[in-house]
PDB file of C-alpha atoms and ligand atoms in Angstrom:
ATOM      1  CA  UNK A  30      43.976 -18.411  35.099  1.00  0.00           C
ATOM      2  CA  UNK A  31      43.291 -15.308  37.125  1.00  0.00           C
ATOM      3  CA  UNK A  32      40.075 -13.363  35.600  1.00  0.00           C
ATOM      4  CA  UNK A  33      38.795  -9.973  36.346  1.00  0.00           C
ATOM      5  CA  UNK A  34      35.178  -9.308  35.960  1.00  0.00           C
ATOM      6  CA  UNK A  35      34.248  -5.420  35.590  1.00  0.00           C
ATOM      7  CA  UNK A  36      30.748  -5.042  37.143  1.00  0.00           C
ATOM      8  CA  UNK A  37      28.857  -7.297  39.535  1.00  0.00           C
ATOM      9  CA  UNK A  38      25.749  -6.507  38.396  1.00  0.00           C
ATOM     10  CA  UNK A  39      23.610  -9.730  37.397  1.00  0.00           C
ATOM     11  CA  UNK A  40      25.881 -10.672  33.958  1.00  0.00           C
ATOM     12  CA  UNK A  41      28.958  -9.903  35.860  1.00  0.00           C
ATOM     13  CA  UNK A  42      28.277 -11.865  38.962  1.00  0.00           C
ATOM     14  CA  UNK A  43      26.878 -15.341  37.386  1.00  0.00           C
ATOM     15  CA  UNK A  44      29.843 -14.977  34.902  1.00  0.00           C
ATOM     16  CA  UNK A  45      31.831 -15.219  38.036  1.00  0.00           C
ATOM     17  CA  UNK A  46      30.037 -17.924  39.605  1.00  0.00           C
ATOM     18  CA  UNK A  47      30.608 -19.771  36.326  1.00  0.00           C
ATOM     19  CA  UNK A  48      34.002 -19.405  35.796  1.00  0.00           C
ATOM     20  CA  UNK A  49      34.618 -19.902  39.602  1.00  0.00           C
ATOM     21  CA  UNK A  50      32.624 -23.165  38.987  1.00  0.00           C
ATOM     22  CA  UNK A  51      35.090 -24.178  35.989  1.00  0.00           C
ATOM     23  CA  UNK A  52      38.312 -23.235  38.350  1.00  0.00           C
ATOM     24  CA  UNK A  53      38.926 -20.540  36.981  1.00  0.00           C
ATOM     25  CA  UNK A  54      40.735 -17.505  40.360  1.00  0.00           C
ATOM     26  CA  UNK A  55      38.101 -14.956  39.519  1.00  0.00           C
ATOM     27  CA  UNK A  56      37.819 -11.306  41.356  1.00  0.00           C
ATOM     28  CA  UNK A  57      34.878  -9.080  40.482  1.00  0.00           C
ATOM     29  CA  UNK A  58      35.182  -5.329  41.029  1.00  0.00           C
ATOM     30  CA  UNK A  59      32.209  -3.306  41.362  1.00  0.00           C
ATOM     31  CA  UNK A  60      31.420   0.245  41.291  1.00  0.00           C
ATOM     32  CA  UNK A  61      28.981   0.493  43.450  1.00  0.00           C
ATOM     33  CA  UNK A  62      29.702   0.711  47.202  1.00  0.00           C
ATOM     34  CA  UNK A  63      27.658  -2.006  48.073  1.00  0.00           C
ATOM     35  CA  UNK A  64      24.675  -4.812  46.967  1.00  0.00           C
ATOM     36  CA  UNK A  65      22.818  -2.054  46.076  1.00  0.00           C
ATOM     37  CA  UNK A  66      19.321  -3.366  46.787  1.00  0.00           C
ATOM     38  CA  UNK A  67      17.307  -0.646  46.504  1.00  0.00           C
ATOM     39  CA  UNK A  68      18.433   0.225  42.733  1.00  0.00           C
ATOM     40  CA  UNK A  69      15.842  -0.873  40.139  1.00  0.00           C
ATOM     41  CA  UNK A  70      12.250  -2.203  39.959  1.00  0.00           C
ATOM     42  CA  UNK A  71      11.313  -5.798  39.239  1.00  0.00           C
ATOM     43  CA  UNK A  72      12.125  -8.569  36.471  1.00  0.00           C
ATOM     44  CA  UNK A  73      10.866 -11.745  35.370  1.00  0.00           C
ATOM     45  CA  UNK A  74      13.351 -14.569  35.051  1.00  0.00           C
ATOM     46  CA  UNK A  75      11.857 -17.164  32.577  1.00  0.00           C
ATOM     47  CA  UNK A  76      12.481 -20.901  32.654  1.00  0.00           C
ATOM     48  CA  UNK A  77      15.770 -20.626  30.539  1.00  0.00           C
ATOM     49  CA  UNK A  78      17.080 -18.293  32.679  1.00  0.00           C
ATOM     50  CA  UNK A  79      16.222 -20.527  35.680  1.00  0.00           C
ATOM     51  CA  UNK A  80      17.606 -23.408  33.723  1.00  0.00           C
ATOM     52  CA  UNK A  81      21.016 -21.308  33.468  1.00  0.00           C
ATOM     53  CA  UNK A  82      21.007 -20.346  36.795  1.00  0.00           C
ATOM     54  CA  UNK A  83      20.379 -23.631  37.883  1.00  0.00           C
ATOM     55  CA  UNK A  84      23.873 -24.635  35.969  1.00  0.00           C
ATOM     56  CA  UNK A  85      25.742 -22.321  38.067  1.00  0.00           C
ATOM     57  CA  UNK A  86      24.485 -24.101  41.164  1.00  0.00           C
ATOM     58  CA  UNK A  87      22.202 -21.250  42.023  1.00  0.00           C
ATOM     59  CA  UNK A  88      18.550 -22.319  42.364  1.00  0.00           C
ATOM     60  CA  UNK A  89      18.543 -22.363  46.221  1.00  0.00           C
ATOM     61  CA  UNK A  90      20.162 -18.595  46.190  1.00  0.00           C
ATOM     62  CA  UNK A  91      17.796 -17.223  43.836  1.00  0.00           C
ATOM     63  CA  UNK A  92      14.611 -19.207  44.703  1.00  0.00           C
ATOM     64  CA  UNK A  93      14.958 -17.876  48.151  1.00  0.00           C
ATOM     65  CA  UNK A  94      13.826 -14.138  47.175  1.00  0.00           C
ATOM     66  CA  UNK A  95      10.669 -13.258  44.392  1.00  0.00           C
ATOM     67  CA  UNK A  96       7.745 -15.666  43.952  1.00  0.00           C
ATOM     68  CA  UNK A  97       7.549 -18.249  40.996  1.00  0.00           C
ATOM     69  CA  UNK A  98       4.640 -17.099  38.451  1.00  0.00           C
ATOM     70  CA  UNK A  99       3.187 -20.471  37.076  1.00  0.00           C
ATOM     71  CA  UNK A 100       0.913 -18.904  34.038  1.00  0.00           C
ATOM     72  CA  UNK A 101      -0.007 -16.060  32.085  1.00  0.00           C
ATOM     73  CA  UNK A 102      -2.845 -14.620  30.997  1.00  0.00           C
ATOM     74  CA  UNK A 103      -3.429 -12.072  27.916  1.00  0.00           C
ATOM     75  CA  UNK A 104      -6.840  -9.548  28.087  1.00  0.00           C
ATOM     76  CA  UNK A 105      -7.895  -7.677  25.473  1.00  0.00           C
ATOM     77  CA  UNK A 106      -7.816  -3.282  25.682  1.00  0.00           C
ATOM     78  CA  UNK A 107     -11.305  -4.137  27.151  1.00  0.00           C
ATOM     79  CA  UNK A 108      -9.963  -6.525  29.541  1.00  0.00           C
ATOM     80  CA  UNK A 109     -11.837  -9.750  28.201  1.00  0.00           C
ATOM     81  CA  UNK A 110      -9.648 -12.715  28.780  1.00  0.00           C
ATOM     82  CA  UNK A 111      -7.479 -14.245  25.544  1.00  0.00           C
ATOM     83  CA  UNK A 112      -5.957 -16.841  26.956  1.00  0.00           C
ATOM     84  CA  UNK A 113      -4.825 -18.048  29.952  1.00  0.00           C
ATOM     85  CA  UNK A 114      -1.779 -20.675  29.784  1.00  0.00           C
ATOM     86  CA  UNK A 115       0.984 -22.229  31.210  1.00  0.00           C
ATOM     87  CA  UNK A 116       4.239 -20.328  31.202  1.00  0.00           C
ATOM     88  CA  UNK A 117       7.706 -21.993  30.755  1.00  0.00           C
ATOM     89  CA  UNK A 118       8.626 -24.998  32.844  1.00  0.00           C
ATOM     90  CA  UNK A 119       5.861 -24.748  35.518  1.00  0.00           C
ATOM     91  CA  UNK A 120       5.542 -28.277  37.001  1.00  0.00           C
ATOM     92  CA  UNK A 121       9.263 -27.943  37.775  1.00  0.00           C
ATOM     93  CA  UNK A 122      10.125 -25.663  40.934  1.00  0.00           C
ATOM     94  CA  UNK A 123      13.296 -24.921  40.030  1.00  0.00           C
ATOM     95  CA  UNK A 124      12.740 -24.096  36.440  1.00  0.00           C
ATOM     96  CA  UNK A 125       9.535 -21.868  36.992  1.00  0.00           C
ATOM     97  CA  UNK A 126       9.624 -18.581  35.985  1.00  0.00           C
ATOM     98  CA  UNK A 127      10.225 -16.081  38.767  1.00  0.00           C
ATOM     99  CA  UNK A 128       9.575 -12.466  39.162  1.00  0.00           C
ATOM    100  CA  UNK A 129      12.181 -10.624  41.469  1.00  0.00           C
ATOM    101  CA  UNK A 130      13.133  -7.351  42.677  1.00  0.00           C
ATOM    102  CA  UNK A 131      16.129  -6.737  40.460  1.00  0.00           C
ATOM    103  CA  UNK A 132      18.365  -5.693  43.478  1.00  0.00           C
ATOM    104  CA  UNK A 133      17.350  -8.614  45.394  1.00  0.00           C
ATOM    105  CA  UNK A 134      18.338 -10.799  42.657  1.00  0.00           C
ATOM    106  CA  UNK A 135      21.650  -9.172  42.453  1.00  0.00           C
ATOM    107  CA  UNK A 136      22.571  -9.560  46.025  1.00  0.00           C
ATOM    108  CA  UNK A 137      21.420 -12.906  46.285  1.00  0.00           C
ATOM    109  CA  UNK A 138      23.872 -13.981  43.146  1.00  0.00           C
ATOM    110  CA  UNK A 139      26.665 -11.490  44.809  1.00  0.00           C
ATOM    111  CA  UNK A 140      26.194 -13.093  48.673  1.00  0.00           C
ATOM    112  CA  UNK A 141      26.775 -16.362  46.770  1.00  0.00           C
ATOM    113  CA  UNK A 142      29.750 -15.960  44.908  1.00  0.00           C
ATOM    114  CA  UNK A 143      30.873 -14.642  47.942  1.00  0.00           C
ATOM    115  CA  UNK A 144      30.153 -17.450  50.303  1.00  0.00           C
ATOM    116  CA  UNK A 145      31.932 -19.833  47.342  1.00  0.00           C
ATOM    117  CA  UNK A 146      35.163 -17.394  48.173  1.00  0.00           C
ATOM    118  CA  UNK A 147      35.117 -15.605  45.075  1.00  0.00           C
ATOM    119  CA  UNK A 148      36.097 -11.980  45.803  1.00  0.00           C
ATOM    120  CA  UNK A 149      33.733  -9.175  45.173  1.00  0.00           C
ATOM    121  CA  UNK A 150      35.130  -6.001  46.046  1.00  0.00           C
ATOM    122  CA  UNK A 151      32.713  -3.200  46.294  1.00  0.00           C
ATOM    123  CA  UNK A 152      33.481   0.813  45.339  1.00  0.00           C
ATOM    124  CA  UNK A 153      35.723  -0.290  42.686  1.00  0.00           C
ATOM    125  CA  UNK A 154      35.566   1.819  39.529  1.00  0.00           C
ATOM    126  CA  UNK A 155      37.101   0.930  36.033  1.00  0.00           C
ATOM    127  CA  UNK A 156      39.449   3.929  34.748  1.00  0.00           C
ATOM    128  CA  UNK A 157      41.546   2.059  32.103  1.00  0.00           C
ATOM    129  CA  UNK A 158      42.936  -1.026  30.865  1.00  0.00           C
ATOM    130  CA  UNK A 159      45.946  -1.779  29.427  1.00  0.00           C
ATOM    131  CA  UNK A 160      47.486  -4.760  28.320  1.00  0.00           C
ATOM    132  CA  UNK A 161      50.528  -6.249  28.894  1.00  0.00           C
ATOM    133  CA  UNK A 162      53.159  -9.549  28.917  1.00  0.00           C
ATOM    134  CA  UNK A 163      52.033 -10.157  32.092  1.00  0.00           C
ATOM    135  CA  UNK A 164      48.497 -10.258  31.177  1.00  0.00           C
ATOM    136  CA  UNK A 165      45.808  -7.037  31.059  1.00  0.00           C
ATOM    137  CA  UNK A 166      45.806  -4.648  33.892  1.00  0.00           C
ATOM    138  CA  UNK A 167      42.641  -3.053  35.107  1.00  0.00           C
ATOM    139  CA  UNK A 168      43.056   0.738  36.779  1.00  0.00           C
ATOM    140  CA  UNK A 169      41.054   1.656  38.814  1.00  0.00           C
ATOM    141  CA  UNK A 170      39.791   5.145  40.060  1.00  0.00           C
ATOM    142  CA  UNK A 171      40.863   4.874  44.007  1.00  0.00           C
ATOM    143  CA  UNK A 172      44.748   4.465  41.925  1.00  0.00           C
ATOM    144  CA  UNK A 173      44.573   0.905  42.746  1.00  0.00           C
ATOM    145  CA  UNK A 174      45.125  -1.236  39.694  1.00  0.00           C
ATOM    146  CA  UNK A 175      44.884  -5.465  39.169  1.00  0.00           C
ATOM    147  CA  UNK A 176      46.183  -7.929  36.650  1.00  0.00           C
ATOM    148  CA  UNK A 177      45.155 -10.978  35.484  1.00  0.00           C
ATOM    149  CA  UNK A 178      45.253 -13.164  32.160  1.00  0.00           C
ATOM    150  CA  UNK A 179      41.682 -12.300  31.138  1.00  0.00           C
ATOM    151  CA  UNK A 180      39.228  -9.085  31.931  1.00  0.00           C
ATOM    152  CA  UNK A 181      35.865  -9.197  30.991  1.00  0.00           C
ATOM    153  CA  UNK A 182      33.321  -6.133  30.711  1.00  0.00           C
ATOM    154  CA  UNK A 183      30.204  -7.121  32.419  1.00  0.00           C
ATOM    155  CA  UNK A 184      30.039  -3.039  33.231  1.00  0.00           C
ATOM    156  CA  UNK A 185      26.008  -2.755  31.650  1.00  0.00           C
ATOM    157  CA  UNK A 186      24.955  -0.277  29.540  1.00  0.00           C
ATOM    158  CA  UNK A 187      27.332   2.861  29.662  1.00  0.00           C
ATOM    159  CA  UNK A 188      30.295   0.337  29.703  1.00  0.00           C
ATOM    160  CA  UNK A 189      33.480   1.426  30.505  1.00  0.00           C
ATOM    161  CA  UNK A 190      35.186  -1.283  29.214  1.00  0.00           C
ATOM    162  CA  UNK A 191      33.833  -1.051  25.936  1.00  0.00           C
ATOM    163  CA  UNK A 192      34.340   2.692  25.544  1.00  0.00           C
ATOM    164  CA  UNK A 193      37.947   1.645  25.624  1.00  0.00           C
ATOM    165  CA  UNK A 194      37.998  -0.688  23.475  1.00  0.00           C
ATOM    166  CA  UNK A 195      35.133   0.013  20.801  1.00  0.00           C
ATOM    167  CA  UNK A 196      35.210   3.482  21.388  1.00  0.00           C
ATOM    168  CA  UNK A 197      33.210   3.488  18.465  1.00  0.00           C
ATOM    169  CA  UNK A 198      30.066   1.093  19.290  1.00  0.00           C
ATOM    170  CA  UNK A 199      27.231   3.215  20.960  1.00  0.00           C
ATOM    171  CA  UNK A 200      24.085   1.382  22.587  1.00  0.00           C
ATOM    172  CA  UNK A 201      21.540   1.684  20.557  1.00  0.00           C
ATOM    173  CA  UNK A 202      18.106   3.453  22.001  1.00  0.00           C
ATOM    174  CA  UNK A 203      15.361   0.308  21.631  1.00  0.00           C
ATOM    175  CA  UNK A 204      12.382   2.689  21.411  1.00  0.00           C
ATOM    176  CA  UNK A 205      10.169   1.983  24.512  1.00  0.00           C
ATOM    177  CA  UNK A 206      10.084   3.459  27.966  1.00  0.00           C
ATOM    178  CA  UNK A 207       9.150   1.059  30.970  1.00  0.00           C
ATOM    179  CA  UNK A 208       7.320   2.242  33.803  1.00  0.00           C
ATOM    180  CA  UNK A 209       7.380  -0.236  37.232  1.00  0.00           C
ATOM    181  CA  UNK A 210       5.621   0.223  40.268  1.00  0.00           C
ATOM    182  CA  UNK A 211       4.457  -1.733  43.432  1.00  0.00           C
ATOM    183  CA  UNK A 212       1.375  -1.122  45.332  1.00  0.00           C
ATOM    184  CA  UNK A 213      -0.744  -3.111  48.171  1.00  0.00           C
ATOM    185  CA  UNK A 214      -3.956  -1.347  47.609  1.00  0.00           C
ATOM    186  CA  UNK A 215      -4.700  -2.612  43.673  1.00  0.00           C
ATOM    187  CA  UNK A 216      -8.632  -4.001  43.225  1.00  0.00           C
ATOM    188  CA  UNK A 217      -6.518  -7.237  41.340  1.00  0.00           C
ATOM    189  CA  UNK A 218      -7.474 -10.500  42.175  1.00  0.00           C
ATOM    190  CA  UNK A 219      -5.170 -12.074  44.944  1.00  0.00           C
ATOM    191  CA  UNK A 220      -2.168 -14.002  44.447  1.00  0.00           C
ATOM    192  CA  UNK A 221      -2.790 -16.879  41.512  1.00  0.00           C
ATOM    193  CA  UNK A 222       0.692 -17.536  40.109  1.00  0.00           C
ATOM    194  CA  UNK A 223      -0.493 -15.712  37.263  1.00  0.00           C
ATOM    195  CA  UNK A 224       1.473 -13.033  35.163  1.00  0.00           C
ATOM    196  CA  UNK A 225      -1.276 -11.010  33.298  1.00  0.00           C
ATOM    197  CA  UNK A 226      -0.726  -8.745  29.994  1.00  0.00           C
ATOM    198  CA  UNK A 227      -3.280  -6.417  28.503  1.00  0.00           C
ATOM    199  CA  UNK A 228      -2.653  -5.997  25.135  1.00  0.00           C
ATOM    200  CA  UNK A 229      -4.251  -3.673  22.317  1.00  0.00           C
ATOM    201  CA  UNK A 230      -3.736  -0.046  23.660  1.00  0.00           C
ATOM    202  CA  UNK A 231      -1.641   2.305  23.347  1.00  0.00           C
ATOM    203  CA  UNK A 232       0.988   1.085  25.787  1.00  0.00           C
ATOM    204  CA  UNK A 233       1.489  -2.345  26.986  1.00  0.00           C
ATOM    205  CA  UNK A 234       0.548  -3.328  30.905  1.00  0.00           C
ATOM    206  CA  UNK A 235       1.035  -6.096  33.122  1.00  0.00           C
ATOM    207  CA  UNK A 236       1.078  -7.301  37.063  1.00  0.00           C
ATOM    208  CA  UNK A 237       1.803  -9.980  39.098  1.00  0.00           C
ATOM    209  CA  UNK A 238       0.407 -10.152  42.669  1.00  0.00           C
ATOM    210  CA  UNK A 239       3.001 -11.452  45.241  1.00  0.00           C
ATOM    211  CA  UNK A 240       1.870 -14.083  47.817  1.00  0.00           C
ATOM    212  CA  UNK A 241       2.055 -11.329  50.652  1.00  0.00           C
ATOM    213  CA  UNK A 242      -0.363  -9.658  48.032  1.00  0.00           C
ATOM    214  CA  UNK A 243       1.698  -6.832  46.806  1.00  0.00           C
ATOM    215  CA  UNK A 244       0.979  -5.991  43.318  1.00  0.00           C
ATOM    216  CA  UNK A 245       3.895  -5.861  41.122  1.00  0.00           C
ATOM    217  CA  UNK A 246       3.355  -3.642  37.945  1.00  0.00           C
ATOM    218  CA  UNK A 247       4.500  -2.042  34.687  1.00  0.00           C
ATOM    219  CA  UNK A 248       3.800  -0.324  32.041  1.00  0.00           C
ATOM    220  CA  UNK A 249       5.012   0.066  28.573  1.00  0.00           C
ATOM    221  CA  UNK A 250       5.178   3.157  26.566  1.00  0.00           C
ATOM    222  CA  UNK A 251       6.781   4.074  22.562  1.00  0.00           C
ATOM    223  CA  UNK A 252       8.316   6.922  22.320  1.00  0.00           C
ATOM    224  CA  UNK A 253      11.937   9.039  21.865  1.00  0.00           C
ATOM    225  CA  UNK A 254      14.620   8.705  24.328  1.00  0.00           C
ATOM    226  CA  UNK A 255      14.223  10.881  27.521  1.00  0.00           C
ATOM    227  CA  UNK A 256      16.568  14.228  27.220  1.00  0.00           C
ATOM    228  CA  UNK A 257      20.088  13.407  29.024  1.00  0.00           C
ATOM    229  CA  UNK A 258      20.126  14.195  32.041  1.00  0.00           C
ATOM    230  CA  UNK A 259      16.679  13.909  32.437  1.00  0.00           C
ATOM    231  CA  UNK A 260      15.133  12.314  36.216  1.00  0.00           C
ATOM    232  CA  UNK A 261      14.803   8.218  36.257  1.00  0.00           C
ATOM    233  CA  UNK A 262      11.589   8.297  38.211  1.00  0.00           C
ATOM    234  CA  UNK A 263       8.798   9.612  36.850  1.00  0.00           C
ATOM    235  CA  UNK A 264       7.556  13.264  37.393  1.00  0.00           C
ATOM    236  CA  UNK A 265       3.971  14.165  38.624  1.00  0.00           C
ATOM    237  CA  UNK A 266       3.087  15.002  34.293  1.00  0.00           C
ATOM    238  CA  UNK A 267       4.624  11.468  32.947  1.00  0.00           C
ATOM    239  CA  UNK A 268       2.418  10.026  35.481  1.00  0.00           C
ATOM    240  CA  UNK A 269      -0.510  11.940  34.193  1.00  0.00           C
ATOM    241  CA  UNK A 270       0.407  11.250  30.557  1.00  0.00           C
ATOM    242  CA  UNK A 271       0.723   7.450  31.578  1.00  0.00           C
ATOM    243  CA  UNK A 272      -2.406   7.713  33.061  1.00  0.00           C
ATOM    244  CA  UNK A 273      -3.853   9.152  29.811  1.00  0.00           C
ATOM    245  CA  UNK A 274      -2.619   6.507  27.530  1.00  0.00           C
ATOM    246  CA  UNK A 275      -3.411   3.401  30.144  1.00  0.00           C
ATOM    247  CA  UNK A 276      -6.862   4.796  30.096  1.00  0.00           C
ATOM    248  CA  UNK A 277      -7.040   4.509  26.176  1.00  0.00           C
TER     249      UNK A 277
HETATM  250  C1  LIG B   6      20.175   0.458  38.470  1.00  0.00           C
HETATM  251  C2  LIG B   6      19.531  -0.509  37.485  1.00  0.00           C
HETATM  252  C3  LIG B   6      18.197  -0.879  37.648  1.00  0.00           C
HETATM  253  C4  LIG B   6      17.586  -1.750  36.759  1.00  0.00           C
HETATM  254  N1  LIG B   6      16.303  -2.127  37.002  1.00  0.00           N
HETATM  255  C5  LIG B   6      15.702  -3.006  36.185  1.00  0.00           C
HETATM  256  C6  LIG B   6      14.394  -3.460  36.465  1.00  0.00           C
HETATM  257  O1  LIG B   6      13.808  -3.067  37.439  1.00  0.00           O
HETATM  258  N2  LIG B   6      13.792  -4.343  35.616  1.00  0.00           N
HETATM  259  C7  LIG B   6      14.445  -4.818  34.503  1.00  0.00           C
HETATM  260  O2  LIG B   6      13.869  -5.638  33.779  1.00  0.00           O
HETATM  261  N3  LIG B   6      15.689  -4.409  34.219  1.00  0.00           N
HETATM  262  C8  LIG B   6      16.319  -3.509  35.033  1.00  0.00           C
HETATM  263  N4  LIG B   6      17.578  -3.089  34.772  1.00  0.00           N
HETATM  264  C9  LIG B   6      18.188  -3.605  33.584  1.00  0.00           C
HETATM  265  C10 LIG B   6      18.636  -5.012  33.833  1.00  0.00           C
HETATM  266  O3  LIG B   6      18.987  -5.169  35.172  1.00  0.00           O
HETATM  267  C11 LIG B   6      19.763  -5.199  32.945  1.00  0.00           C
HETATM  268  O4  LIG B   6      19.304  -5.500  31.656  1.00  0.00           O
HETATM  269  C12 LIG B   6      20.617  -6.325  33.455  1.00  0.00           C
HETATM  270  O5  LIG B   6      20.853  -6.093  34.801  1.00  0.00           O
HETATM  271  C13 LIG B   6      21.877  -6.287  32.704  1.00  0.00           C
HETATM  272  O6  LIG B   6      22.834  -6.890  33.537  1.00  0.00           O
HETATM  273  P1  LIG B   6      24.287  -6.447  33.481  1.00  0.00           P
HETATM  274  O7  LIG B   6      24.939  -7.166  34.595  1.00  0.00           O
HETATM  275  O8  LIG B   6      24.789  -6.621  32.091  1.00  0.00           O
HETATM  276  O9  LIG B   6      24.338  -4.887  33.722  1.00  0.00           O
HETATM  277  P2  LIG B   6      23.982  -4.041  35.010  1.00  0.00           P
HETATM  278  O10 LIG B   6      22.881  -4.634  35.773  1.00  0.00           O
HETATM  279  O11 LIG B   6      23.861  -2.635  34.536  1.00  0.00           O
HETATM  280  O12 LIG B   6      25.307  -4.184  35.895  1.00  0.00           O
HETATM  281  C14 LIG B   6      26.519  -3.541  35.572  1.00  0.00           C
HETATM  282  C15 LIG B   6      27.294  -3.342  36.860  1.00  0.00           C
HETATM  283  O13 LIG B   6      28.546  -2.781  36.531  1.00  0.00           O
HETATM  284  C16 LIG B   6      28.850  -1.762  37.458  1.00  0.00           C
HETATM  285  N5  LIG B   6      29.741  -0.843  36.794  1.00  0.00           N
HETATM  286  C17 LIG B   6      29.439   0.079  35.847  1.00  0.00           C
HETATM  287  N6  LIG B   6      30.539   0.731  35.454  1.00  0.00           N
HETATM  288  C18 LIG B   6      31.566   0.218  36.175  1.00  0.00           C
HETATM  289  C19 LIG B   6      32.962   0.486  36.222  1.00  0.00           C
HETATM  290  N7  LIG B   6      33.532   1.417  35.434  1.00  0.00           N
HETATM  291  N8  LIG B   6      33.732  -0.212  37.077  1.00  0.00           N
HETATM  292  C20 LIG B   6      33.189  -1.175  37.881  1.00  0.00           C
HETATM  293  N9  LIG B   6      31.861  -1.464  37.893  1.00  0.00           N
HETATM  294  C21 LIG B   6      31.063  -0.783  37.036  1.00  0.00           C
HETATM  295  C22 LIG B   6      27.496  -1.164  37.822  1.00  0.00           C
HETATM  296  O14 LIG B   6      27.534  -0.519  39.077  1.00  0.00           O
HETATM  297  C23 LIG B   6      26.598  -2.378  37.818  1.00  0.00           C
HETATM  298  O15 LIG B   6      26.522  -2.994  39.080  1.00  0.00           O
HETATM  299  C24 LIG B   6      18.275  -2.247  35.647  1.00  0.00           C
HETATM  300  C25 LIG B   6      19.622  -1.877  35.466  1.00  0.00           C
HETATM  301  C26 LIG B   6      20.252  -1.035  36.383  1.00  0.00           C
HETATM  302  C27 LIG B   6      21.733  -0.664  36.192  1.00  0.00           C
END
């Protein structure tokens, strides 16, 4: 069965790796021109996500970038400790949580389904899809086009795919704004494993400190959708306003 995957972003690529796995011929076309490493901030992959990864054969791929974060602690708005515990799977590894640049997660799951020989081509945008006896054929926007017996949308947020083919499902706005940032000159405690929340304020905050003793942050914040069109990175008065409500 020949599959097309629409979007190599992190659903899109360990789709492939699974199906790959399973023997399925699977070819993943991808918008972006390449890996695209330095788009996004930071996630944390919890135990079950480990666990899945681990499935698709790809603990050593993905445990080779991030750090593992072992427990997490909860303080108060006045910073008093709540608890401290152990998070997920801790004694195991390859089942710890991990916290990882998001675009070093996605290349390390796209430079693996490459070296397995799945195809990942790169600056390959979705136009249309059509189906047919022959199976469904993707178009693309370089005119090029690609058929197989099964497509799947793994295309994110503003999905192409499902614009044609739900044209009338929207994503639905979830009511928060998240803030990340990085810094190596923080006054936090040095690197413990730990993933720590403070609670009780206005907005929600947390950090992890990396073993090379970056701090990893993020902050977040209620509120209405940001105007379309409006910048991704913060301007110099959302920081302020942050600022405001972290200090609350
Ligand atoms: C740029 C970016 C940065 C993010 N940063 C963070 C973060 O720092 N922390 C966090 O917790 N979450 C972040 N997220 C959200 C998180 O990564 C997503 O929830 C998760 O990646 C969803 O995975 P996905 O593969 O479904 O979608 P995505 O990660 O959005 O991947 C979809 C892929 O499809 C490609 N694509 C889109 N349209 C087409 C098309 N027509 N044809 C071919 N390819 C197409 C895109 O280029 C993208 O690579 C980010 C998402 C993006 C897109």
């Amino acid at each position: 069965m020949r599959v097309l995957v629409i979007g190599g972003g992190i659903a899109g690529t360990a789709t492939a790796l699974g199906l790959h796995k399973a023997g399925l011929d699977v070819t993943v076309f991808e918008a972006h021109p390449d890996t695209a490493e330095d788009l996004g901030a930071f996630l944390t992959l919890a135990s079950n996500g480990m666990r899945a990864l681990a499935q698709l054969d790809a603990t050593s791929a993905v445990t080779a970038v991030g750090f593992p974060l072992t427990s997490l602690r909860l303080l108060d708005g006045r910073g008093t400790e709540v608890s401290h515990a152990p998070l997920g799977e801790a004694a195991d590894p390859a089942l710890r949580y991990r916290c990882l640049r998001r675009g070093e997660l996605n290349a390390a799951l796209q430079g693996e389904a490459v070296r397995r020989g799945i195809r990942v081509r790169h600056g390959i945008r979705l136009v249309s899809v059509a189906g047919g006896p022959d199976g469904v054929t993707a178009r693309f926007a370089d005119g090029t086009t690609a058929t197989g017996d099964l497509l799947v949308g793994a295309d994110g947020l503003r999905s192409t795919v499902r614009r044609l083919l739900l044209p009338g499902v929207r994503p639905g706005y979830a009511g928060q704004r998240v803030y990340y940032g990085y810094t190596r000159t923080a006054p936090a405690p040095g690197p413990d494993g730990s993933i720590t929340m403070i609670r009780g304020g206005a907005t929600a905050f947390g950090y992890a400190v990396s073993p090379a003793g970056e701090t990893y942050w993020f902050a977040r914040e209620g509120g209405d959708p940001l105007p379309a069109g409006a910048p991704a990175a913060p301007t110099a008065g959302a920081r302020e306003r942050l600022l405001t409500l972290l200090r609350a």
